[in-house]
Every structure is written in structure tokens, then in C-alpha cells.
């Protein structure tokens, strides 16, 4: 019998089904912290959580305040919910990432071997790449990643509890999302993914960012051209550089930028306006205030 039954549980247990929420993870996982503590004034709060190694992906919408300035409140609701639905249904498709929370225009996603990932950081990078390459409404999210020791636990009071992830990588991922790559102003890029340089390790860039395999229709093939061909991508890893992070030590940060242009069929703002107009036409939305011509 192991001295650490929680560690033994994970060593012999394979994740065979997707973890949908942090609450589900805590309910079905042996906790290594489980107590009820007194705040010193007679009120009690829980200390229930599971420590783990994790990679955090933090993303928010570029220029959110400016882009929603002329939207109505209901249109703004559509704007952000379309962003969250896109990330949850598309960017996380096939991955082991678990959405921690949606806050305003921000989303935080957790990747861990405890959720079934074989390489949480690599999976987070590839999810970030997918987000950038399938941004059909040009949300152009700022994306930051960070890895390290964290805890998933219940936070709050008896009035309201929720599950969340806490730890250094959470703050670091949020700070990295705000890092602007140091590139020549004449050189444009559509998206960047930033993270502490140490997290990359000895990974090979071409292996993590392979070219996209595209199928060539038979009628378009020339000579003995293969059915599948590699399509080059516009991603480039920039050299690590030391950056100042708010309330943190200066950190060596690496950014991966996408120099390929992205042209959307419709903006997220137009999509939000069209959605609310659709609701209004079908009687699903009745504005409480007089419409302004």
C-alpha cells in the first residue's frame, strides 16, 4: 500500500471519458485537501481541493471596450456569448482542456495530465493555434499560456461556492496574454501566443506547428501530384526576451506570431447586431427602452 493513496489512485487510473467541468473533476477525484476552517470570527469556510500540474490558457478579446461601444447591451451579450461558444465548441474540439470560467470578455482554460492530456502545454499551444486559424469573426484574442503547480478547489462562502483553479500559472498566463511581441513595426501579424520561455523546453517547433495537410481534388491535380499536400503556415517563433510583468519579476517570454493575414466574412459586431435583429423579428426580444433612430 502506497503512503500516498491519492498519488496511487492517479498512477493506476486512466482518464477514459472527458472531464466537462472543474466541479465534475473535484467530485470524482480524491482530494488532498479537505477541511473546514474558522476565519477567526466564528464563520467557517471550506478547504477542499486537488493540487496538480497544469497549463493555463488565458484569452480575451482585442479592443473589447472600443468594439462594443456602439452596441446595445443585448448586442454586447450576443457579442461575448458568440465568442465563448466559438471557443468552447470549436477551439476545444477534440482536446482535453476544461473551461474554468468566463469573465466579461475573458476565458480561462485548464489543461492537465489529470484530465487525460499527454502533454498539456503542447495541447494548449495547438488549441491556441486552432483559435487563431479559425477566427471567422475576427475576435483576434490575446492569448497567454503558463504552466506550473496549481490547485483546483472550491472558493466562496456558504452564500455561494464555485470551483476554480488558483496558483502562479494562472496569474502568469493572464500577464502573458498582455505581452506585445517585439517585432518590427513594419512587419504585421494577426495573432500572437505568448508564454514563459522555460515552458517550451526542448520541443521542436516544426513538430508542434506542422504544416496543414490539404486534400487536392482529383480534377485539380497536375500529373502525378499527391492527393494530400502540405500547406505552409505563417507561424513564426520569436527569440525569447525579458519583459516587465505587473507585480511579477521580469520574465523571459517567448511569442509565436502568425504573419498570415485573416479575412473574415463578417465582423463579430455585425454578427451581434444581426442576432438581436433576428430575435426582435421573431418576438424573442422586446427592448425595454425606446428605440433610437
PDB file of C-alpha atoms in Angstrom:
ATOM      1  CA  UNK A   1       0.000   0.000   0.000  1.00  0.00           C
ATOM      2  CA  UNK A   2       1.355   3.415  -1.001  1.00  0.00           C
ATOM      3  CA  UNK A   3       1.942   6.118   1.603  1.00  0.00           C
ATOM      4  CA  UNK A   4       0.078   8.497  -0.719  1.00  0.00           C
ATOM      5  CA  UNK A   5      -3.281   6.951  -1.736  1.00  0.00           C
ATOM      6  CA  UNK A   6      -4.141   9.967  -3.941  1.00  0.00           C
ATOM      7  CA  UNK A   7      -0.920   9.574  -5.945  1.00  0.00           C
ATOM      8  CA  UNK A   8      -1.522   5.832  -6.191  1.00  0.00           C
ATOM      9  CA  UNK A   9      -5.057   6.481  -7.478  1.00  0.00           C
ATOM     10  CA  UNK A  10      -3.792   8.593 -10.377  1.00  0.00           C
ATOM     11  CA  UNK A  11      -0.929   6.231 -11.206  1.00  0.00           C
ATOM     12  CA  UNK A  12      -3.350   3.362 -11.748  1.00  0.00           C
ATOM     13  CA  UNK A  13      -6.324   5.306 -13.135  1.00  0.00           C
ATOM     14  CA  UNK A  14      -6.625   6.273 -16.788  1.00  0.00           C
ATOM     15  CA  UNK A  15      -8.984   9.076 -17.783  1.00  0.00           C
ATOM     16  CA  UNK A  16     -11.392   7.279 -20.106  1.00  0.00           C
ATOM     17  CA  UNK A  17     -14.016   9.997 -20.563  1.00  0.00           C
ATOM     18  CA  UNK A  18     -13.820  13.765 -20.978  1.00  0.00           C
ATOM     19  CA  UNK A  19     -13.840  15.987 -17.905  1.00  0.00           C
ATOM     20  CA  UNK A  20     -16.546  18.588 -18.609  1.00  0.00           C
ATOM     21  CA  UNK A  21     -16.098  20.908 -15.639  1.00  0.00           C
ATOM     22  CA  UNK A  22     -13.873  21.547 -12.644  1.00  0.00           C
ATOM     23  CA  UNK A  23     -16.802  20.641 -10.388  1.00  0.00           C
ATOM     24  CA  UNK A  24     -17.021  17.222 -12.061  1.00  0.00           C
ATOM     25  CA  UNK A  25     -13.283  16.761 -11.566  1.00  0.00           C
ATOM     26  CA  UNK A  26     -13.475  17.550  -7.841  1.00  0.00           C
ATOM     27  CA  UNK A  27     -16.491  15.315  -7.276  1.00  0.00           C
ATOM     28  CA  UNK A  28     -14.850  12.319  -8.953  1.00  0.00           C
ATOM     29  CA  UNK A  29     -11.310  12.825  -7.653  1.00  0.00           C
ATOM     30  CA  UNK A  30      -9.677  12.055  -4.291  1.00  0.00           C
ATOM     31  CA  UNK A  31      -8.875  15.407  -2.689  1.00  0.00           C
ATOM     32  CA  UNK A  32      -5.547  16.024  -0.993  1.00  0.00           C
ATOM     33  CA  UNK A  33      -7.003  18.932   0.973  1.00  0.00           C
ATOM     34  CA  UNK A  34     -10.321  18.506   2.764  1.00  0.00           C
ATOM     35  CA  UNK A  35     -11.174  20.525   5.856  1.00  0.00           C
ATOM     36  CA  UNK A  36     -13.489  23.149   7.350  1.00  0.00           C
ATOM     37  CA  UNK A  37     -11.667  26.156   8.791  1.00  0.00           C
ATOM     38  CA  UNK A  38     -12.674  29.013  11.095  1.00  0.00           C
ATOM     39  CA  UNK A  39     -11.953  32.525   9.844  1.00  0.00           C
ATOM     40  CA  UNK A  40     -11.197  33.602  13.422  1.00  0.00           C
ATOM     41  CA  UNK A  41     -14.529  35.329  13.911  1.00  0.00           C
ATOM     42  CA  UNK A  42     -16.873  32.371  14.021  1.00  0.00           C
ATOM     43  CA  UNK A  43     -17.518  31.946  10.303  1.00  0.00           C
ATOM     44  CA  UNK A  44     -16.406  28.760   8.569  1.00  0.00           C
ATOM     45  CA  UNK A  45     -15.108  28.191   5.054  1.00  0.00           C
ATOM     46  CA  UNK A  46     -14.099  25.033   3.153  1.00  0.00           C
ATOM     47  CA  UNK A  47     -10.599  23.985   2.196  1.00  0.00           C
ATOM     48  CA  UNK A  48     -11.368  21.322  -0.374  1.00  0.00           C
ATOM     49  CA  UNK A  49      -9.064  20.964  -3.352  1.00  0.00           C
ATOM     50  CA  UNK A  50      -6.777  18.892  -5.504  1.00  0.00           C
ATOM     51  CA  UNK A  51      -3.211  20.011  -6.321  1.00  0.00           C
ATOM     52  CA  UNK A  52      -1.912  19.223  -9.805  1.00  0.00           C
ATOM     53  CA  UNK A  53       0.469  20.263 -12.567  1.00  0.00           C
ATOM     54  CA  UNK A  54      -1.400  22.255 -15.192  1.00  0.00           C
ATOM     55  CA  UNK A  55      -1.113  24.562 -18.173  1.00  0.00           C
ATOM     56  CA  UNK A  56      -3.406  27.575 -18.223  1.00  0.00           C
ATOM     57  CA  UNK A  57      -4.655  29.220 -21.427  1.00  0.00           C
ATOM     58  CA  UNK A  58      -5.942  32.753 -20.954  1.00  0.00           C
ATOM     59  CA  UNK A  59      -7.619  34.639 -23.805  1.00  0.00           C
ATOM     60  CA  UNK A  60      -9.500  37.897 -24.111  1.00  0.00           C
ATOM     61  CA  UNK A  61     -10.959  39.893 -26.995  1.00  0.00           C
ATOM     62  CA  UNK A  62      -8.827  42.567 -28.619  1.00  0.00           C
ATOM     63  CA  UNK A  63     -10.185  46.118 -28.080  1.00  0.00           C
ATOM     64  CA  UNK A  64     -13.347  44.826 -26.401  1.00  0.00           C
ATOM     65  CA  UNK A  65     -14.410  48.187 -24.944  1.00  0.00           C
ATOM     66  CA  UNK A  66     -13.930  50.061 -28.219  1.00  0.00           C
ATOM     67  CA  UNK A  67     -15.624  47.371 -30.298  1.00  0.00           C
ATOM     68  CA  UNK A  68     -18.737  47.226 -28.113  1.00  0.00           C
ATOM     69  CA  UNK A  69     -19.017  50.975 -27.508  1.00  0.00           C
ATOM     70  CA  UNK A  70     -21.803  51.405 -30.059  1.00  0.00           C
ATOM     71  CA  UNK A  71     -23.530  48.083 -29.396  1.00  0.00           C
ATOM     72  CA  UNK A  72     -26.669  47.909 -27.273  1.00  0.00           C
ATOM     73  CA  UNK A  73     -26.458  45.883 -24.018  1.00  0.00           C
ATOM     74  CA  UNK A  74     -28.277  42.960 -25.657  1.00  0.00           C
ATOM     75  CA  UNK A  75     -25.978  43.115 -28.678  1.00  0.00           C
ATOM     76  CA  UNK A  76     -22.969  43.122 -26.338  1.00  0.00           C
ATOM     77  CA  UNK A  77     -24.355  39.982 -24.688  1.00  0.00           C
ATOM     78  CA  UNK A  78     -24.556  38.333 -28.106  1.00  0.00           C
ATOM     79  CA  UNK A  79     -21.033  39.555 -28.930  1.00  0.00           C
ATOM     80  CA  UNK A  80     -19.397  37.896 -25.915  1.00  0.00           C
ATOM     81  CA  UNK A  81     -21.547  34.749 -25.911  1.00  0.00           C
ATOM     82  CA  UNK A  82     -20.691  34.124 -29.563  1.00  0.00           C
ATOM     83  CA  UNK A  83     -17.005  34.395 -28.592  1.00  0.00           C
ATOM     84  CA  UNK A  84     -17.409  31.899 -25.743  1.00  0.00           C
ATOM     85  CA  UNK A  85     -19.500  29.495 -27.840  1.00  0.00           C
ATOM     86  CA  UNK A  86     -16.884  29.555 -30.602  1.00  0.00           C
ATOM     87  CA  UNK A  87     -14.039  28.795 -28.188  1.00  0.00           C
ATOM     88  CA  UNK A  88     -15.943  26.066 -26.355  1.00  0.00           C
ATOM     89  CA  UNK A  89     -17.466  24.325 -29.370  1.00  0.00           C
ATOM     90  CA  UNK A  90     -14.670  24.834 -31.902  1.00  0.00           C
ATOM     91  CA  UNK A  91     -11.302  25.640 -30.358  1.00  0.00           C
ATOM     92  CA  UNK A  92     -11.622  22.939 -27.680  1.00  0.00           C
ATOM     93  CA  UNK A  93     -12.993  20.288 -30.008  1.00  0.00           C
ATOM     94  CA  UNK A  94     -11.053  17.079 -29.503  1.00  0.00           C
ATOM     95  CA  UNK A  95      -8.853  18.479 -26.715  1.00  0.00           C
ATOM     96  CA  UNK A  96      -8.740  17.624 -23.019  1.00  0.00           C
ATOM     97  CA  UNK A  97      -8.986  21.271 -21.940  1.00  0.00           C
ATOM     98  CA  UNK A  98     -11.564  22.263 -19.322  1.00  0.00           C
ATOM     99  CA  UNK A  99     -13.076  25.745 -19.227  1.00  0.00           C
ATOM    100  CA  UNK A 100     -12.559  27.271 -15.785  1.00  0.00           C
ATOM    101  CA  UNK A 101     -14.623  30.415 -16.172  1.00  0.00           C
ATOM    102  CA  UNK A 102     -15.923  33.166 -18.383  1.00  0.00           C
ATOM    103  CA  UNK A 103     -15.354  36.668 -17.009  1.00  0.00           C
ATOM    104  CA  UNK A 104     -16.554  39.619 -19.064  1.00  0.00           C
ATOM    105  CA  UNK A 105     -14.680  39.159 -22.351  1.00  0.00           C
ATOM    106  CA  UNK A 106     -12.127  36.710 -20.920  1.00  0.00           C
ATOM    107  CA  UNK A 107     -11.934  32.932 -20.848  1.00  0.00           C
ATOM    108  CA  UNK A 108      -9.589  30.660 -18.910  1.00  0.00           C
ATOM    109  CA  UNK A 109      -8.976  27.029 -19.887  1.00  0.00           C
ATOM    110  CA  UNK A 110      -7.063  24.387 -17.902  1.00  0.00           C
ATOM    111  CA  UNK A 111      -5.030  21.505 -19.376  1.00  0.00           C
ATOM    112  CA  UNK A 112      -3.556  18.742 -17.228  1.00  0.00           C
ATOM    113  CA  UNK A 113      -2.464  15.135 -17.346  1.00  0.00           C
ATOM    114  CA  UNK A 114      -5.089  14.591 -14.640  1.00  0.00           C
ATOM    115  CA  UNK A 115      -7.666  15.457 -17.334  1.00  0.00           C
ATOM    116  CA  UNK A 116      -6.149  12.999 -19.821  1.00  0.00           C
ATOM    117  CA  UNK A 117      -3.628  15.198 -21.685  1.00  0.00           C
ATOM    118  CA  UNK A 118      -0.317  13.539 -22.536  1.00  0.00           C
ATOM    119  CA  UNK A 119       1.415  16.926 -22.992  1.00  0.00           C
ATOM    120  CA  UNK A 120      -0.760  19.720 -21.526  1.00  0.00           C
ATOM    121  CA  UNK A 121       1.451  22.590 -22.730  1.00  0.00           C
ATOM    122  CA  UNK A 122       1.646  21.307 -26.297  1.00  0.00           C
ATOM    123  CA  UNK A 123      -2.107  20.737 -26.345  1.00  0.00           C
ATOM    124  CA  UNK A 124      -2.712  24.284 -25.093  1.00  0.00           C
ATOM    125  CA  UNK A 125      -0.438  25.686 -27.822  1.00  0.00           C
ATOM    126  CA  UNK A 126      -2.255  23.726 -30.501  1.00  0.00           C
ATOM    127  CA  UNK A 127      -5.648  24.871 -29.205  1.00  0.00           C
ATOM    128  CA  UNK A 128      -4.386  28.465 -29.330  1.00  0.00           C
ATOM    129  CA  UNK A 129      -3.253  27.894 -32.925  1.00  0.00           C
ATOM    130  CA  UNK A 130      -6.654  26.493 -33.860  1.00  0.00           C
ATOM    131  CA  UNK A 131      -8.362  29.507 -32.292  1.00  0.00           C
ATOM    132  CA  UNK A 132      -6.269  31.889 -34.383  1.00  0.00           C
ATOM    133  CA  UNK A 133      -6.664  29.994 -37.646  1.00  0.00           C
ATOM    134  CA  UNK A 134     -10.452  29.653 -37.315  1.00  0.00           C
ATOM    135  CA  UNK A 135     -11.298  33.139 -36.067  1.00  0.00           C
ATOM    136  CA  UNK A 136     -14.092  33.680 -38.590  1.00  0.00           C
ATOM    137  CA  UNK A 137     -15.412  36.821 -36.871  1.00  0.00           C
ATOM    138  CA  UNK A 138     -12.014  38.423 -36.168  1.00  0.00           C
ATOM    139  CA  UNK A 139     -12.158  38.430 -32.380  1.00  0.00           C
ATOM    140  CA  UNK A 140      -8.341  38.376 -32.525  1.00  0.00           C
ATOM    141  CA  UNK A 141      -7.949  37.243 -28.890  1.00  0.00           C
ATOM    142  CA  UNK A 142      -4.832  37.974 -26.873  1.00  0.00           C
ATOM    143  CA  UNK A 143      -3.545  34.530 -25.864  1.00  0.00           C
ATOM    144  CA  UNK A 144      -1.257  33.766 -22.933  1.00  0.00           C
ATOM    145  CA  UNK A 145      -0.069  30.383 -21.631  1.00  0.00           C
ATOM    146  CA  UNK A 146       1.761  29.300 -18.487  1.00  0.00           C
ATOM    147  CA  UNK A 147       2.489  26.001 -16.751  1.00  0.00           C
ATOM    148  CA  UNK A 148       3.180  25.001 -13.177  1.00  0.00           C
ATOM    149  CA  UNK A 149       1.761  23.831  -9.881  1.00  0.00           C
ATOM    150  CA  UNK A 150      -1.841  24.804  -9.228  1.00  0.00           C
ATOM    151  CA  UNK A 151      -4.811  23.814  -7.121  1.00  0.00           C
ATOM    152  CA  UNK A 152      -8.393  23.227  -8.185  1.00  0.00           C
ATOM    153  CA  UNK A 153     -10.739  23.871  -5.316  1.00  0.00           C
ATOM    154  CA  UNK A 154     -13.968  25.359  -4.089  1.00  0.00           C
ATOM    155  CA  UNK A 155     -13.921  29.094  -3.377  1.00  0.00           C
ATOM    156  CA  UNK A 156     -16.535  31.297  -1.755  1.00  0.00           C
ATOM    157  CA  UNK A 157     -18.742  31.209   1.309  1.00  0.00           C
ATOM    158  CA  UNK A 158     -21.896  29.321   2.311  1.00  0.00           C
ATOM    159  CA  UNK A 159     -23.779  32.006   0.335  1.00  0.00           C
ATOM    160  CA  UNK A 160     -22.161  30.882  -2.925  1.00  0.00           C
ATOM    161  CA  UNK A 161     -19.444  28.413  -3.876  1.00  0.00           C
ATOM    162  CA  UNK A 162     -17.764  27.723  -7.190  1.00  0.00           C
ATOM    163  CA  UNK A 163     -14.805  25.651  -8.374  1.00  0.00           C
ATOM    164  CA  UNK A 164     -11.773  27.345  -9.865  1.00  0.00           C
ATOM    165  CA  UNK A 165      -8.032  26.940 -10.401  1.00  0.00           C
ATOM    166  CA  UNK A 166      -5.539  29.028  -8.446  1.00  0.00           C
ATOM    167  CA  UNK A 167      -1.770  29.314  -8.492  1.00  0.00           C
ATOM    168  CA  UNK A 168       1.160  31.063 -10.115  1.00  0.00           C
ATOM    169  CA  UNK A 169       0.470  29.849 -13.690  1.00  0.00           C
ATOM    170  CA  UNK A 170      -2.964  31.493 -13.614  1.00  0.00           C
ATOM    171  CA  UNK A 171      -1.524  34.949 -12.979  1.00  0.00           C
ATOM    172  CA  UNK A 172       1.371  34.314 -15.363  1.00  0.00           C
ATOM    173  CA  UNK A 173      -0.924  33.269 -18.247  1.00  0.00           C
ATOM    174  CA  UNK A 174      -3.025  36.408 -17.774  1.00  0.00           C
ATOM    175  CA  UNK A 175       0.099  38.590 -17.800  1.00  0.00           C
ATOM    176  CA  UNK A 176       1.484  36.830 -20.880  1.00  0.00           C
ATOM    177  CA  UNK A 177      -1.786  37.494 -22.722  1.00  0.00           C
ATOM    178  CA  UNK A 178      -0.983  41.187 -22.433  1.00  0.00           C
ATOM    179  CA  UNK A 179       2.570  40.884 -23.804  1.00  0.00           C
ATOM    180  CA  UNK A 180       3.041  42.565 -27.162  1.00  0.00           C
ATOM    181  CA  UNK A 181       5.651  40.811 -29.337  1.00  0.00           C
ATOM    182  CA  UNK A 182       8.732  42.900 -30.075  1.00  0.00           C
ATOM    183  CA  UNK A 183       8.539  42.829 -33.849  1.00  0.00           C
ATOM    184  CA  UNK A 184       9.430  45.450 -36.408  1.00  0.00           C
ATOM    185  CA  UNK A 185       6.517  47.860 -36.740  1.00  0.00           C
ATOM    186  CA  UNK A 186       6.630  47.332 -40.498  1.00  0.00           C
ATOM    187  CA  UNK A 187       6.042  43.614 -40.027  1.00  0.00           C
ATOM    188  CA  UNK A 188       2.430  42.733 -39.337  1.00  0.00           C
ATOM    189  CA  UNK A 189       0.954  39.721 -37.572  1.00  0.00           C
ATOM    190  CA  UNK A 190      -2.637  38.715 -36.960  1.00  0.00           C
ATOM    191  CA  UNK A 191      -2.268  36.744 -33.720  1.00  0.00           C
ATOM    192  CA  UNK A 192       0.319  36.060 -31.048  1.00  0.00           C
ATOM    193  CA  UNK A 193       0.686  33.359 -28.401  1.00  0.00           C
ATOM    194  CA  UNK A 194       2.992  34.297 -25.514  1.00  0.00           C
ATOM    195  CA  UNK A 195       4.345  32.188 -22.638  1.00  0.00           C
ATOM    196  CA  UNK A 196       7.373  31.900 -20.324  1.00  0.00           C
ATOM    197  CA  UNK A 197      10.313  30.708 -22.430  1.00  0.00           C
ATOM    198  CA  UNK A 198      11.108  27.947 -19.946  1.00  0.00           C
ATOM    199  CA  UNK A 199       7.752  26.266 -20.677  1.00  0.00           C
ATOM    200  CA  UNK A 200       8.771  25.453 -24.269  1.00  0.00           C
ATOM    201  CA  UNK A 201      11.549  23.133 -23.120  1.00  0.00           C
ATOM    202  CA  UNK A 202      13.256  21.162 -25.890  1.00  0.00           C
ATOM    203  CA  UNK A 203      10.210  20.881 -28.144  1.00  0.00           C
ATOM    204  CA  UNK A 204      10.722  21.102 -31.896  1.00  0.00           C
ATOM    205  CA  UNK A 205       8.798  23.987 -33.479  1.00  0.00           C
ATOM    206  CA  UNK A 206       8.072  22.153 -36.740  1.00  0.00           C
ATOM    207  CA  UNK A 207       6.672  19.220 -34.797  1.00  0.00           C
ATOM    208  CA  UNK A 208       4.380  21.366 -32.638  1.00  0.00           C
ATOM    209  CA  UNK A 209       3.406  23.572 -35.614  1.00  0.00           C
ATOM    210  CA  UNK A 210       3.286  21.129 -38.543  1.00  0.00           C
ATOM    211  CA  UNK A 211       2.032  22.326 -41.935  1.00  0.00           C
ATOM    212  CA  UNK A 212      -1.642  21.802 -42.623  1.00  0.00           C
ATOM    213  CA  UNK A 213      -2.450  18.763 -44.747  1.00  0.00           C
ATOM    214  CA  UNK A 214      -4.902  19.655 -47.518  1.00  0.00           C
ATOM    215  CA  UNK A 215      -6.709  17.345 -49.911  1.00  0.00           C
ATOM    216  CA  UNK A 216      -6.362  18.182 -53.621  1.00  0.00           C
ATOM    217  CA  UNK A 217      -9.472  17.267 -55.662  1.00  0.00           C
ATOM    218  CA  UNK A 218      -8.670  14.799 -58.424  1.00  0.00           C
ATOM    219  CA  UNK A 219      -9.732  17.208 -61.177  1.00  0.00           C
ATOM    220  CA  UNK A 220      -7.233  19.808 -59.897  1.00  0.00           C
ATOM    221  CA  UNK A 221      -4.199  17.549 -59.611  1.00  0.00           C
ATOM    222  CA  UNK A 222      -1.349  18.016 -62.059  1.00  0.00           C
ATOM    223  CA  UNK A 223       0.456  14.938 -63.373  1.00  0.00           C
ATOM    224  CA  UNK A 224       1.278  12.540 -60.544  1.00  0.00           C
ATOM    225  CA  UNK A 225       0.519  15.115 -57.830  1.00  0.00           C
ATOM    226  CA  UNK A 226      -0.303  13.517 -54.476  1.00  0.00           C
ATOM    227  CA  UNK A 227      -3.831  13.608 -53.139  1.00  0.00           C
ATOM    228  CA  UNK A 228      -2.614  15.210 -49.879  1.00  0.00           C
ATOM    229  CA  UNK A 229      -0.176  18.118 -49.808  1.00  0.00           C
ATOM    230  CA  UNK A 230       1.374  20.239 -47.085  1.00  0.00           C
ATOM    231  CA  UNK A 231       0.167  23.836 -46.969  1.00  0.00           C
ATOM    232  CA  UNK A 232       2.762  26.156 -45.390  1.00  0.00           C
ATOM    233  CA  UNK A 233       1.605  28.210 -42.420  1.00  0.00           C
ATOM    234  CA  UNK A 234       2.532  31.709 -41.360  1.00  0.00           C
ATOM    235  CA  UNK A 235       3.544  30.945 -37.770  1.00  0.00           C
ATOM    236  CA  UNK A 236       6.982  32.012 -36.532  1.00  0.00           C
ATOM    237  CA  UNK A 237       8.633  31.695 -33.127  1.00  0.00           C
ATOM    238  CA  UNK A 238      10.364  34.876 -31.987  1.00  0.00           C
ATOM    239  CA  UNK A 239      13.508  34.821 -29.819  1.00  0.00           C
ATOM    240  CA  UNK A 240      12.904  34.915 -26.041  1.00  0.00           C
ATOM    241  CA  UNK A 241      13.166  38.355 -24.442  1.00  0.00           C
ATOM    242  CA  UNK A 242      12.920  39.725 -20.925  1.00  0.00           C
ATOM    243  CA  UNK A 243       9.680  41.610 -20.274  1.00  0.00           C
ATOM    244  CA  UNK A 244       8.281  43.505 -17.314  1.00  0.00           C
ATOM    245  CA  UNK A 245       5.147  41.926 -15.892  1.00  0.00           C
ATOM    246  CA  UNK A 246       2.880  43.766 -13.478  1.00  0.00           C
ATOM    247  CA  UNK A 247       3.513  42.714  -9.848  1.00  0.00           C
ATOM    248  CA  UNK A 248       5.867  39.960 -11.021  1.00  0.00           C
ATOM    249  CA  UNK A 249       9.611  39.599 -11.600  1.00  0.00           C
ATOM    250  CA  UNK A 250      10.923  40.321 -15.086  1.00  0.00           C
ATOM    251  CA  UNK A 251      10.419  37.133 -17.111  1.00  0.00           C
ATOM    252  CA  UNK A 252      11.910  35.606 -20.257  1.00  0.00           C
ATOM    253  CA  UNK A 253       8.912  35.355 -22.573  1.00  0.00           C
ATOM    254  CA  UNK A 254       8.598  33.693 -25.967  1.00  0.00           C
ATOM    255  CA  UNK A 255       5.969  34.699 -28.516  1.00  0.00           C
ATOM    256  CA  UNK A 256       4.756  32.773 -31.525  1.00  0.00           C
ATOM    257  CA  UNK A 257       3.168  35.045 -34.128  1.00  0.00           C
ATOM    258  CA  UNK A 258       1.008  34.327 -37.125  1.00  0.00           C
ATOM    259  CA  UNK A 259       2.063  36.515 -40.039  1.00  0.00           C
ATOM    260  CA  UNK A 260      -0.624  35.113 -42.318  1.00  0.00           C
ATOM    261  CA  UNK A 261      -3.482  37.509 -42.910  1.00  0.00           C
ATOM    262  CA  UNK A 262      -7.015  36.606 -41.860  1.00  0.00           C
ATOM    263  CA  UNK A 263     -10.047  37.878 -43.752  1.00  0.00           C
ATOM    264  CA  UNK A 264     -13.441  37.378 -42.143  1.00  0.00           C
ATOM    265  CA  UNK A 265     -16.768  37.180 -43.918  1.00  0.00           C
ATOM    266  CA  UNK A 266     -18.495  39.162 -41.168  1.00  0.00           C
ATOM    267  CA  UNK A 267     -17.319  41.031 -38.100  1.00  0.00           C
ATOM    268  CA  UNK A 268     -18.321  39.953 -34.614  1.00  0.00           C
ATOM    269  CA  UNK A 269     -20.070  43.314 -34.196  1.00  0.00           C
ATOM    270  CA  UNK A 270     -22.221  42.755 -37.296  1.00  0.00           C
ATOM    271  CA  UNK A 271     -22.951  39.228 -36.158  1.00  0.00           C
ATOM    272  CA  UNK A 272     -24.170  40.551 -32.785  1.00  0.00           C
ATOM    273  CA  UNK A 273     -26.438  43.141 -34.445  1.00  0.00           C
ATOM    274  CA  UNK A 274     -27.882  40.550 -36.819  1.00  0.00           C
ATOM    275  CA  UNK A 275     -28.554  38.127 -33.956  1.00  0.00           C
ATOM    276  CA  UNK A 276     -30.532  40.661 -31.920  1.00  0.00           C
ATOM    277  CA  UNK A 277     -32.409  41.796 -35.036  1.00  0.00           C
ATOM    278  CA  UNK A 278     -33.319  38.146 -35.671  1.00  0.00           C
ATOM    279  CA  UNK A 279     -34.639  37.874 -32.095  1.00  0.00           C
ATOM    280  CA  UNK A 280     -36.634  41.101 -32.465  1.00  0.00           C
ATOM    281  CA  UNK A 281     -38.256  39.957 -35.731  1.00  0.00           C
ATOM    282  CA  UNK A 282     -39.454  36.758 -34.061  1.00  0.00           C
ATOM    283  CA  UNK A 283     -40.721  38.376 -30.889  1.00  0.00           C
ATOM    284  CA  UNK A 284     -37.904  36.874 -28.799  1.00  0.00           C
ATOM    285  CA  UNK A 285     -36.631  40.308 -27.794  1.00  0.00           C
ATOM    286  CA  UNK A 286     -38.630  43.377 -26.774  1.00  0.00           C
ATOM    287  CA  UNK A 287     -36.381  46.279 -25.818  1.00  0.00           C
ATOM    288  CA  UNK A 288     -37.383  47.962 -22.545  1.00  0.00           C
ATOM    289  CA  UNK A 289     -36.319  51.363 -23.840  1.00  0.00           C
ATOM    290  CA  UNK A 290     -37.467  53.388 -26.862  1.00  0.00           C
ATOM    291  CA  UNK A 291     -35.515  52.525 -29.994  1.00  0.00           C
ATOM    292  CA  UNK A 292     -33.167  55.299 -31.141  1.00  0.00           C
ATOM    293  CA  UNK A 293     -33.395  56.077 -34.836  1.00  0.00           C
TER     294      UNK A 293
END
